[in-house]
PDB file of C-alpha atoms in Angstrom:
ATOM      1  CA  MET U   1     -14.742 -19.718 -63.385  1.00 48.00           C
ATOM      2  CA  SER U   2     -11.663 -20.684 -65.397  1.00 54.00           C
ATOM      3  CA  GLU U   3     -10.027 -18.487 -68.010  1.00 53.00           C
ATOM      4  CA  ARG U   4     -11.416 -20.730 -70.782  1.00 57.00           C
ATOM      5  CA  GLU U   5     -15.007 -20.249 -69.558  1.00 62.00           C
ATOM      6  CA  ALA U   6     -14.641 -16.454 -69.296  1.00 64.00           C
ATOM      7  CA  GLU U   7     -13.408 -16.135 -72.884  1.00 71.00           C
ATOM      8  CA  PRO U   8     -15.921 -14.166 -74.994  1.00 75.00           C
ATOM      9  CA  VAL U   9     -17.468 -15.747 -78.075  1.00 75.00           C
ATOM     10  CA  GLY U  10     -15.824 -14.530 -81.260  1.00 75.00           C
ATOM     11  CA  SER U  11     -16.954 -14.355 -84.860  1.00 79.00           C
ATOM     12  CA  VAL U  12     -17.818 -17.485 -86.814  1.00 77.00           C
ATOM     13  CA  SER U  13     -14.354 -17.613 -88.363  1.00 77.00           C
ATOM     14  CA  GLU U  14     -12.621 -17.145 -85.013  1.00 77.00           C
ATOM     15  CA  GLU U  15     -14.690 -19.886 -83.394  1.00 77.00           C
ATOM     16  CA  ALA U  16     -14.148 -22.213 -86.383  1.00 78.00           C
ATOM     17  CA  PHE U  17     -10.407 -21.634 -86.124  1.00 77.00           C
ATOM     18  CA  LYS U  18     -10.469 -22.335 -82.365  1.00 77.00           C
ATOM     19  CA  LEU U  19     -12.376 -25.562 -83.014  1.00 75.00           C
ATOM     20  CA  PHE U  20      -9.974 -26.651 -85.741  1.00 74.00           C
ATOM     21  CA  ARG U  21      -6.979 -25.853 -83.539  1.00 74.00           C
ATOM     22  CA  ALA U  22      -8.475 -27.836 -80.641  1.00 72.00           C
ATOM     23  CA  LEU U  23      -9.264 -30.830 -82.843  1.00 69.00           C
ATOM     24  CA  SER U  24      -5.921 -30.867 -84.627  1.00 69.00           C
ATOM     25  CA  SER U  25      -3.747 -30.559 -81.542  1.00 62.00           C
ATOM     26  CA  SER U  26      -2.593 -33.735 -79.898  1.00 51.00           C
ATOM     27  CA  SER U  27      -2.641 -34.200 -76.140  1.00 52.00           C
ATOM     28  CA  ALA U  28       1.094 -34.934 -76.362  1.00 50.00           C
ATOM     29  CA  GLU U  29       1.787 -31.543 -77.944  1.00 54.00           C
ATOM     30  CA  PRO U  30       2.320 -28.561 -75.658  1.00 55.00           C
ATOM     31  CA  LYS U  31      -0.638 -26.181 -75.569  1.00 58.00           C
ATOM     32  CA  THR U  32       0.161 -22.705 -76.877  1.00 62.00           C
ATOM     33  CA  ASP U  33      -1.966 -19.702 -77.674  1.00 69.00           C
ATOM     34  CA  GLN U  34       0.088 -18.880 -80.756  1.00 67.00           C
ATOM     35  CA  PRO U  35      -1.996 -18.428 -83.919  1.00 69.00           C
ATOM     36  CA  HIS U  36      -1.611 -20.860 -86.786  1.00 64.00           C
ATOM     37  CA  VAL U  37       0.948 -19.644 -89.290  1.00 70.00           C
ATOM     38  CA  CYS U  38       0.485 -21.316 -92.637  1.00 71.00           C
ATOM     39  CA  THR U  39       3.573 -21.551 -94.776  1.00 67.00           C
ATOM     40  CA  ALA U  40       1.761 -23.075 -97.757  1.00 65.00           C
ATOM     41  CA  THR U  41      -0.624 -21.076 -99.897  1.00 73.00           C
ATOM     42  CA  TRP U  42      -2.382 -24.289-100.940  1.00 78.00           C
ATOM     43  CA  CYS U  43      -3.529 -25.157 -97.403  1.00 82.00           C
ATOM     44  CA  PRO U  44      -7.316 -25.654 -97.774  1.00 84.00           C
ATOM     45  CA  VAL U  45      -7.991 -25.028 -94.092  1.00 82.00           C
ATOM     46  CA  CYS U  46      -6.224 -21.681 -94.203  1.00 82.00           C
ATOM     47  CA  GLN U  47      -8.052 -20.754 -97.393  1.00 83.00           C
ATOM     48  CA  VAL U  48     -11.459 -21.504 -95.837  1.00 83.00           C
ATOM     49  CA  VAL U  49     -10.622 -19.675 -92.610  1.00 81.00           C
ATOM     50  CA  GLY U  50      -9.378 -16.691 -94.618  1.00 82.00           C
ATOM     51  CA  LEU U  51     -12.501 -16.683 -96.770  1.00 83.00           C
ATOM     52  CA  VAL U  52     -14.778 -16.800 -93.725  1.00 84.00           C
ATOM     53  CA  ARG U  53     -12.785 -14.113 -91.925  1.00 85.00           C
ATOM     54  CA  ASP U  54     -12.671 -11.782 -94.943  1.00 87.00           C
ATOM     55  CA  ASN U  55     -16.306 -12.286 -96.058  1.00 87.00           C
ATOM     56  CA  PRO U  56     -18.674 -12.369 -93.061  1.00 86.00           C
ATOM     57  CA  ASP U  57     -21.584 -11.171 -95.234  1.00 89.00           C
ATOM     58  CA  ALA U  58     -21.091 -14.067 -97.644  1.00 87.00           C
ATOM     59  CA  VAL U  59     -21.114 -16.508 -94.729  1.00 86.00           C
ATOM     60  CA  ALA U  60     -24.359 -14.963 -93.466  1.00 89.00           C
ATOM     61  CA  GLN U  61     -25.933 -15.253 -96.918  1.00 92.00           C
ATOM     62  CA  VAL U  62     -24.845 -18.884 -97.275  1.00 90.00           C
ATOM     63  CA  SER U  63     -26.278 -19.626 -93.830  1.00 91.00           C
ATOM     64  CA  ALA U  64     -29.585 -17.965 -94.745  1.00 94.00           C
ATOM     65  CA  ALA U  65     -29.711 -19.881 -98.043  1.00 95.00           C
ATOM     66  CA  ALA U  66     -29.026 -23.173 -96.238  1.00 94.00           C
ATOM     67  CA  ALA U  67     -31.828 -22.443 -93.771  1.00 95.00           C
ATOM     68  CA  ALA U  68     -34.229 -21.628 -96.623  1.00 95.00           C
ATOM     69  CA  PHE U  69     -33.217 -24.826 -98.416  1.00 96.00           C
ATOM     70  CA  ALA U  70     -33.813 -26.883 -95.267  1.00 95.00           C
ATOM     71  CA  LYS U  71     -37.253 -25.268 -94.861  1.00 95.00           C
ATOM     72  CA  SER U  72     -38.075 -26.049 -98.503  1.00 95.00           C
ATOM     73  CA  LEU U  73     -37.086 -29.677 -97.993  1.00 94.00           C
ATOM     74  CA  ARG U  74     -39.230 -29.859 -94.868  1.00 93.00           C
ATOM     75  CA  ASP U  75     -42.196 -28.362 -96.722  1.00 93.00           C
ATOM     76  CA  LEU U  76     -41.685 -30.861 -99.559  1.00 93.00           C
ATOM     77  CA  VAL U  77     -41.629 -33.799 -97.162  1.00 92.00           C
ATOM     78  CA  ASP U  78     -44.671 -32.467 -95.310  1.00 90.00           C
ATOM     79  CA  SER U  79     -46.635 -32.167 -98.549  1.00 90.00           C
ATOM     80  CA  ALA U  80     -45.538 -35.573 -99.865  1.00 87.00           C
ATOM     81  CA  VAL U  81     -46.287 -37.591 -96.729  1.00 85.00           C
ATOM     82  CA  PRO U  82     -49.966 -37.725 -95.771  1.00 79.00           C
ATOM     83  CA  SER U  83     -50.675 -36.775 -92.202  1.00 72.00           C
ATOM     84  CA  LYS U  84     -52.700 -38.998 -89.857  1.00 72.00           C
ATOM     85  CA  ASP U  85     -55.560 -36.450 -89.995  1.00 68.00           C
ATOM     86  CA  ASP U  86     -55.851 -36.952 -93.781  1.00 61.00           C
ATOM     87  CA  GLU U  87     -56.139 -40.751 -93.425  1.00 58.00           C
ATOM     88  CA  SER U  88     -59.228 -40.752 -91.174  1.00 54.00           C
TER      89      SER U  88
END
């Protein structure tokens, strides 16, 4: 098992940052394990990562609300489209 496979799963913000770092790095750039240091306070990626890292409860609530919204949409579609049992 390689070191990458043995790495434990982190919080949502940590995993999002790892994904962003993997997607933004070029294969020509040397791979480093140094954290991203943002020198601009306007960086939207850093702002989102900071928000997620500092507010895990808010992220959980947004996730729960998104799941409830998706269920509501599914229920709406199910009620609007007649099933094959209703047609016979």
